[in-house]
Short mmCIF file of C-alpha atoms and ligand atoms in Angstrom, two decimals:
data_model
loop_
_atom_site.label_atom_id
_atom_site.label_comp_id
_atom_site.label_asym_id
_atom_site.label_seq_id
_atom_site.Cartn_x
_atom_site.Cartn_y
_atom_site.Cartn_z
CA MET A 1 133.84 18.50 191.56
CA SER A 2 137.14 17.65 189.82
CA THR A 3 139.80 15.98 191.96
CA LYS A 4 142.44 16.62 189.33
CA SER A 5 145.10 19.25 189.94
CA ARG A 6 144.15 22.47 188.25
CA LEU A 7 146.54 23.95 185.71
CA ASN A 8 146.13 27.56 184.64
CA VAL A 9 147.78 28.20 181.27
CA ILE A 10 148.37 31.95 181.17
CA SER A 11 148.82 33.77 177.85
CA ALA A 12 151.01 36.79 178.52
CA SER A 13 150.82 38.77 175.29
CA THR A 14 147.99 41.26 174.82
CA ARG A 15 148.73 43.13 171.60
CA THR A 16 146.62 43.17 168.43
CA GLY A 17 147.74 40.46 166.00
CA ARG A 18 149.65 38.53 168.66
CA ALA A 19 150.96 35.02 168.11
CA GLY A 20 150.21 34.07 171.71
CA PRO A 21 146.67 32.60 171.37
CA ALA A 22 147.69 30.11 168.63
CA ILE A 23 150.58 28.89 170.75
CA ALA A 24 148.48 28.75 173.92
CA SER A 25 145.71 26.78 172.21
CA TRP A 26 148.23 24.34 170.71
CA PHE A 27 149.71 23.74 174.18
CA THR A 28 146.34 23.66 175.95
CA GLU A 29 145.05 20.96 173.59
CA ILE A 30 148.09 18.78 174.31
CA ALA A 31 147.73 19.36 178.05
CA ARG A 32 144.04 18.38 177.93
CA ALA A 33 144.75 15.26 175.87
CA GLU A 34 147.95 14.04 177.47
CA SER A 35 148.14 15.18 181.09
CA GLY A 36 146.12 14.48 184.20
CA PHE A 37 145.54 18.18 184.82
CA ASP A 38 142.24 20.03 184.80
CA VAL A 39 143.40 22.64 182.27
CA HIS A 40 142.14 26.25 182.16
CA HIS A 41 143.30 28.93 179.76
CA VAL A 42 143.69 32.47 181.12
CA ASP A 43 144.22 35.16 178.50
CA LEU A 44 145.63 38.34 180.06
CA ALA A 45 144.20 40.37 177.17
CA ALA A 46 140.68 39.18 178.07
CA LEU A 47 141.33 39.59 181.80
CA ASN A 48 142.21 43.20 181.08
CA LEU A 49 143.67 44.12 184.47
CA PRO A 50 144.58 47.79 184.90
CA PHE A 51 148.11 48.68 185.98
CA LEU A 52 148.46 47.70 189.63
CA ASP A 53 146.07 49.95 191.54
CA GLU A 54 145.77 48.25 194.94
CA PRO A 55 146.67 50.57 197.84
CA GLU A 56 148.51 47.79 199.68
CA ALA A 57 151.07 45.26 198.49
CA ALA A 58 149.58 41.77 198.29
CA VAL A 59 152.21 40.43 200.68
CA GLU A 60 150.51 42.49 203.43
CA GLY A 61 147.43 40.28 203.32
CA LEU A 62 144.49 39.12 201.24
CA SER A 63 142.26 42.15 201.62
CA TYR A 64 141.86 43.75 198.22
CA ALA A 65 140.20 47.07 197.44
CA HIS A 66 139.11 46.22 193.90
CA GLU A 67 136.76 43.63 192.42
CA HIS A 68 139.12 42.90 189.50
CA THR A 69 141.82 41.93 192.05
CA ARG A 70 139.40 39.71 193.98
CA GLN A 71 138.47 37.92 190.76
CA TRP A 72 142.09 37.50 189.71
CA SER A 73 142.92 36.28 193.22
CA ALA A 74 140.16 33.63 193.10
CA MET A 75 141.27 32.36 189.67
CA THR A 76 144.87 32.10 190.78
CA ARG A 77 144.17 30.68 194.24
CA ALA A 78 142.17 27.87 192.59
CA ALA A 79 145.17 26.73 190.54
CA ASP A 80 147.73 24.15 191.67
CA ALA A 81 150.19 24.81 188.85
CA PHE A 82 150.84 27.26 186.03
CA VAL A 83 152.22 27.36 182.54
CA PHE A 84 153.18 30.81 181.29
CA VAL A 85 152.97 31.17 177.51
CA LEU A 86 155.22 34.14 176.98
CA PRO A 87 156.98 35.95 174.15
CA GLU A 88 160.31 37.71 174.37
CA TYR A 89 160.09 41.50 174.18
CA ASN A 90 163.37 43.40 174.12
CA ARG A 91 165.16 40.52 175.82
CA GLY A 92 162.62 40.52 178.61
CA TYR A 93 159.08 39.29 179.20
CA PRO A 94 155.84 41.24 178.69
CA ALA A 95 154.92 43.94 181.19
CA SER A 96 151.37 42.53 181.22
CA LEU A 97 152.67 39.40 182.93
CA LYS A 98 154.74 41.31 185.51
CA ASN A 99 151.70 43.43 186.30
CA ALA A 100 149.47 40.37 186.70
CA LEU A 101 152.05 38.73 188.97
CA ASP A 102 152.46 41.83 191.13
CA PHE A 103 148.74 42.03 191.93
CA LEU A 104 148.96 38.90 194.10
CA TYR A 105 151.38 37.15 196.43
CA TYR A 106 150.11 34.26 198.58
CA GLU A 107 148.06 32.92 195.67
CA TRP A 108 151.32 32.09 193.83
CA ASN A 109 153.19 30.62 196.80
CA ASP A 110 154.37 27.00 196.77
CA LYS A 111 153.10 26.34 193.25
CA PRO A 112 155.16 25.20 190.27
CA VAL A 113 155.38 27.14 187.04
CA ALA A 114 156.61 25.97 183.64
CA PHE A 115 157.27 28.03 180.53
CA VAL A 116 156.25 27.86 176.89
CA SER A 117 158.30 30.67 175.38
CA TYR A 118 158.63 32.02 171.87
CA GLY A 119 160.53 34.66 169.98
CA MET A 120 162.24 35.57 166.75
CA SER A 121 165.84 35.04 167.72
CA SER A 122 166.17 32.89 170.84
CA GLY A 123 162.82 31.14 171.23
CA GLY A 124 162.05 33.41 174.17
CA MET A 125 164.74 31.89 176.38
CA ARG A 126 165.93 35.27 177.60
CA ALA A 127 162.38 36.13 178.67
CA VAL A 128 162.30 32.93 180.72
CA GLU A 129 165.65 33.65 182.35
CA ALA A 130 164.46 37.17 183.19
CA ILE A 131 161.27 35.99 184.88
CA LYS A 132 162.86 33.28 187.05
CA PRO A 133 164.01 35.62 189.87
CA VAL A 134 160.51 37.14 189.92
CA VAL A 135 158.67 33.83 190.28
CA SER A 136 161.18 32.70 192.89
CA THR A 137 160.42 35.82 194.92
CA LEU A 138 156.75 34.81 194.78
CA LYS A 139 157.83 31.43 196.21
CA MET A 140 156.93 29.61 193.02
CA MET A 141 158.95 26.65 191.78
CA PRO A 142 160.18 27.21 188.20
CA ILE A 143 160.39 24.00 186.17
CA ASN A 144 163.42 23.53 183.92
CA GLU A 145 161.61 21.42 181.33
CA ALA A 146 160.30 23.95 178.81
CA VAL A 147 158.96 24.46 175.32
CA THR A 148 161.13 26.90 173.35
CA ILE A 149 159.57 28.02 170.08
CA HIS A 150 161.60 29.63 167.31
CA LEU A 151 158.96 31.55 165.40
CA ARG A 152 160.93 31.84 162.16
CA GLN A 153 160.85 28.03 161.86
CA THR A 154 157.30 27.41 163.06
CA ILE A 155 155.08 30.14 161.57
CA ASP A 156 154.15 29.56 157.93
CA ASP A 157 153.58 32.18 155.19
CA GLU A 158 149.92 32.56 156.24
CA GLY A 159 150.97 33.22 159.85
CA ALA A 160 149.72 29.84 161.12
CA LEU A 161 151.63 27.84 163.73
CA GLN A 162 153.23 24.65 162.37
CA PRO A 163 154.24 22.68 165.47
CA THR A 164 157.32 20.48 165.13
CA ALA A 165 157.85 17.01 166.57
CA ALA A 166 160.45 18.53 168.91
CA MET A 167 157.85 20.98 170.26
CA GLU A 168 155.36 18.16 170.87
CA LYS A 169 157.99 16.10 172.67
CA ALA A 170 159.07 19.08 174.78
CA ALA A 171 155.43 19.77 175.74
CA ALA A 172 154.94 16.16 176.84
CA THR A 173 158.16 16.22 178.89
CA LEU A 174 157.19 19.53 180.50
CA LEU A 175 153.77 18.17 181.48
CA THR A 176 155.22 15.01 183.00
CA GLU A 177 157.66 16.98 185.14
CA LEU A 178 155.03 19.57 186.06
CA GLY A 179 152.69 16.79 187.20
CA ARG A 180 155.39 15.24 189.38
CA VAL A 181 156.35 18.53 191.05
CA THR A 182 152.73 19.66 191.43
CA ALA A 183 151.91 16.54 193.43
CA ALA A 184 154.80 17.27 195.80
CA PHE A 185 153.93 20.94 196.26
CA THR A 186 150.23 20.25 196.74
CA ALA A 187 151.17 17.92 199.58
CA ILE A 188 153.11 20.62 201.45
CA ARG A 189 150.66 23.50 200.89
CA PRO A 190 148.24 24.27 203.73
CA SER A 191 144.69 23.49 202.52
C1 FMN B 1 157.99 45.05 171.52
C2 FMN B 1 158.61 43.83 170.91
C3 FMN B 1 159.89 43.48 171.24
C4 FMN B 1 160.46 42.30 170.74
N1 FMN B 1 161.69 41.93 171.14
C5 FMN B 1 162.16 40.69 170.82
C6 FMN B 1 163.38 40.21 171.37
O1 FMN B 1 164.04 40.86 172.16
N2 FMN B 1 163.79 38.97 171.02
C7 FMN B 1 163.08 38.18 170.15
O2 FMN B 1 163.48 37.05 169.90
N3 FMN B 1 161.92 38.62 169.60
C8 FMN B 1 161.46 39.85 169.91
N4 FMN B 1 160.28 40.31 169.38
C9 FMN B 1 159.56 39.45 168.45
C10 FMN B 1 158.47 38.71 169.19
O3 FMN B 1 158.98 37.65 169.98
C11 FMN B 1 157.42 38.21 168.23
O4 FMN B 1 156.92 39.32 167.52
C12 FMN B 1 156.26 37.51 168.91
O5 FMN B 1 155.29 37.18 167.95
C13 FMN B 1 155.66 38.40 169.99
O6 FMN B 1 154.64 37.73 170.67
P1 FMN B 1 153.09 38.12 170.46
O7 FMN B 1 152.88 38.08 168.95
O8 FMN B 1 152.31 37.07 171.17
O9 FMN B 1 152.94 39.50 171.03
C14 FMN B 1 159.71 41.50 169.84
C15 FMN B 1 158.41 41.90 169.49
C16 FMN B 1 157.84 43.02 170.03
C17 FMN B 1 156.41 43.39 169.67
#
């Protein structure tokens, strides 16, 4: 069994032709090569959760009516830290991610989350600012160190991601800080 901290890298976008998977696999490769985390990629499109259909709010307890919630709970409970790979949609973040967050509560508590955001005009920064109050309500610790990807400068004519040196440096800085904070939060979380 791995003794490394487990990092779930969650791809938020679900639409056909999305840029998300290329960005998530770029980041996941760096995380596997350069961090001490046990890295897992979670694609919300593949997870395919319905809109929240649990009769009770997750904060009421850990008794779920549906198998898809139990599976999502187990995947999330197993993680010590998260990176959300998220695009900006209409100055917000994707509904798929809000829905996935709302399914659970205690599974997110006392765990750090960092952001790899992307967009056409602001690198997804407004999506990140919009999600911070939500993750704070779930008692997560948002990490300031982030990767901010301006798609106009990083997607070539064939639609392929062309990572810049600044992106690589930002990813390394994010992972260092996430590792530091994860160790602290793991220590205070009841086992
Ligand atoms: C519904 C929708 C709304 C968007 N709104 C914004 C926006 O507010 N700001 C921005 O910078 N880009 C915006 N974009 C551009 C996206 O950031 C860009 O298309 C990105 O590739 C979307 O991520 P995805 O391909 O993984 O779905 C929007 C795209 C979509 C589909």
